[in-house]
């Protein structure tokens, strides 16, 4: 696979994972389609490796999420989506109309970025913030479409 960056092989090795063509293809698909769901990722992988099963692709995604090689997000009303941007403290903006997802930096800048007045004894290490709105393309379409 000539389109796979060399660092993906190193990334897998550092995570203690074997380097396989399906794993490289899944990482490449996630890189090429940030915030995509598993269906889009599977279609992309199968363009490169037609014999890879959907289950193998799902297994790769789950393994990568568990080992923090990819981040899995799941906005309300949406299936899981995947991205390579991990290890920083960013959040997401989701369009209510078309479902587009984009990264936004944390307004506070440090994890977990939200401090509750009562943690109920939990050791909080992460807060997930999703901003909802309407993207510029959908706003423009609404202005020109008949109501």
Coordinates of C-alpha atoms in Angstrom, one line a residue:
X1 CA 0.0 0.0 0.0
X2 CA 1.9 3.0 -1.3
X3 CA -0.4 5.5 0.3
X4 CA 0.3 4.4 3.9
X5 CA 2.6 6.7 5.8
X6 CA 5.6 5.0 7.4
X7 CA 4.6 6.4 10.8
X8 CA 1.5 4.2 10.9
X9 CA 3.7 1.2 11.1
X10 CA 5.7 2.7 13.9
X11 CA 2.5 3.8 15.6
X12 CA 1.2 0.2 15.6
X13 CA 4.5 -1.2 16.9
X14 CA 4.6 1.4 19.8
X15 CA 1.1 0.4 20.8
X16 CA 2.2 -3.3 20.9
X17 CA 0.1 -4.2 17.8
X18 CA 1.2 -6.3 14.8
X19 CA 1.5 -4.4 11.6
X20 CA -1.0 -5.8 9.1
X21 CA -2.4 -4.5 5.9
X22 CA -6.0 -4.3 7.3
X23 CA -4.7 -2.2 10.2
X24 CA -2.7 0.1 8.0
X25 CA -5.7 0.5 5.7
X26 CA -8.0 1.3 8.6
X27 CA -5.6 4.0 9.9
X28 CA -5.3 5.4 6.4
X29 CA -9.1 5.5 6.0
X30 CA -9.5 7.3 9.3
X31 CA -6.8 9.8 8.3
X32 CA -8.5 10.4 4.9
X33 CA -12.0 10.6 6.4
X34 CA -11.8 12.4 9.8
X35 CA -15.0 12.0 11.8
X36 CA -16.3 9.3 9.5
X37 CA -18.5 6.5 10.7
X38 CA -17.6 2.9 10.3
X39 CA -19.5 2.5 7.1
X40 CA -17.5 5.2 5.3
X41 CA -14.3 3.8 6.8
X42 CA -15.2 0.2 5.7
X43 CA -15.9 1.4 2.2
X44 CA -12.6 3.2 2.0
X45 CA -10.7 0.1 3.3
X46 CA -12.4 -2.2 0.9
X47 CA -11.4 -0.1 -2.0
X48 CA -7.8 -0.9 -1.1
X49 CA -8.4 -4.4 0.3
X50 CA -11.6 -5.9 -1.1
X51 CA -11.4 -9.2 0.8
X52 CA -11.2 -7.6 4.3
X53 CA -14.4 -8.3 6.2
X54 CA -16.5 -5.6 7.8
X55 CA -16.0 -7.4 11.2
X56 CA -12.2 -7.2 10.8
X57 CA -12.5 -3.5 10.1
X58 CA -14.8 -3.0 13.2
X59 CA -12.3 -5.0 15.3
X60 CA -9.5 -2.7 14.1
X61 CA -11.5 0.4 15.0
X62 CA -12.3 -1.0 18.5
X63 CA -8.7 -2.0 19.1
X64 CA -7.5 1.4 18.0
X65 CA -10.0 3.2 20.2
X66 CA -9.1 1.0 23.2
X67 CA -5.4 1.7 22.7
X68 CA -6.0 5.4 22.0
X69 CA -4.6 5.3 18.5
X70 CA -8.0 6.7 17.3
X71 CA -10.6 8.6 19.1
X72 CA -14.2 7.4 19.0
X73 CA -16.9 10.0 19.4
X74 CA -20.6 9.5 19.3
X75 CA -22.8 12.7 19.1
X76 CA -26.4 12.2 20.2
X77 CA -28.4 10.6 17.5
X78 CA -25.4 9.5 15.5
X79 CA -23.3 6.3 15.2
X80 CA -19.8 6.2 16.4
X81 CA -17.3 8.3 14.4
X82 CA -13.5 8.1 14.4
X83 CA -10.6 10.4 14.1
X84 CA -6.8 10.3 14.5
X85 CA -6.6 13.5 16.6
X86 CA -5.9 12.1 20.0
X87 CA -4.0 13.1 23.1
X88 CA -5.1 16.8 23.1
X89 CA -8.0 18.5 24.7
X90 CA -10.3 19.3 21.8
X91 CA -14.1 19.0 21.3
X92 CA -16.5 18.9 18.4
X93 CA -19.0 21.1 16.7
X94 CA -21.9 19.2 15.0
X95 CA -24.3 20.6 12.4
X96 CA -27.9 19.8 13.3
X97 CA -28.9 19.9 9.6
X98 CA -26.3 17.9 7.7
X99 CA -24.4 16.2 10.5
X100 CA -21.0 17.7 9.6
X101 CA -18.5 17.4 12.4
X102 CA -15.5 19.7 12.9
X103 CA -12.9 20.0 15.6
X104 CA -12.8 22.9 18.0
X105 CA -10.2 23.7 20.6
X106 CA -11.1 23.6 24.2
X107 CA -12.1 27.0 25.6
X108 CA -10.3 26.3 28.8
X109 CA -7.3 24.5 27.4
X110 CA -6.6 21.9 30.1
X111 CA -8.2 18.5 30.8
X112 CA -10.7 17.7 31.9
X113 CA -11.8 21.3 31.2
X114 CA -15.0 21.1 33.2
X115 CA -14.8 21.1 36.9
X116 CA -17.9 20.0 38.7
X117 CA -18.9 21.3 42.1
X118 CA -19.7 17.7 43.2
X119 CA -17.7 14.9 41.7
X120 CA -19.6 12.2 43.8
X121 CA -16.2 10.6 44.6
X122 CA -15.3 10.1 40.9
X123 CA -11.7 10.8 39.7
X124 CA -12.7 12.7 36.6
X125 CA -10.1 12.5 33.8
X126 CA -12.1 13.6 30.8
X127 CA -15.0 15.8 29.8
X128 CA -16.7 15.5 26.4
X129 CA -18.2 18.7 25.0
X130 CA -20.2 18.8 21.8
X131 CA -21.3 22.1 20.5
X132 CA -24.4 21.9 18.3
X133 CA -25.5 24.4 15.6
X134 CA -26.0 24.8 11.9
X135 CA -22.9 24.9 9.6
X136 CA -22.4 27.8 7.1
X137 CA -23.3 25.7 4.1
X138 CA -26.7 24.7 5.6
X139 CA -27.4 28.3 6.8
X140 CA -26.7 29.5 3.2
X141 CA -28.9 26.8 1.7
X142 CA -31.8 27.7 4.1
X143 CA -31.5 31.4 3.0
X144 CA -31.9 30.6 -0.7
X145 CA -34.4 27.7 -0.5
X146 CA -38.1 28.4 -0.5
X147 CA -39.9 28.1 2.8

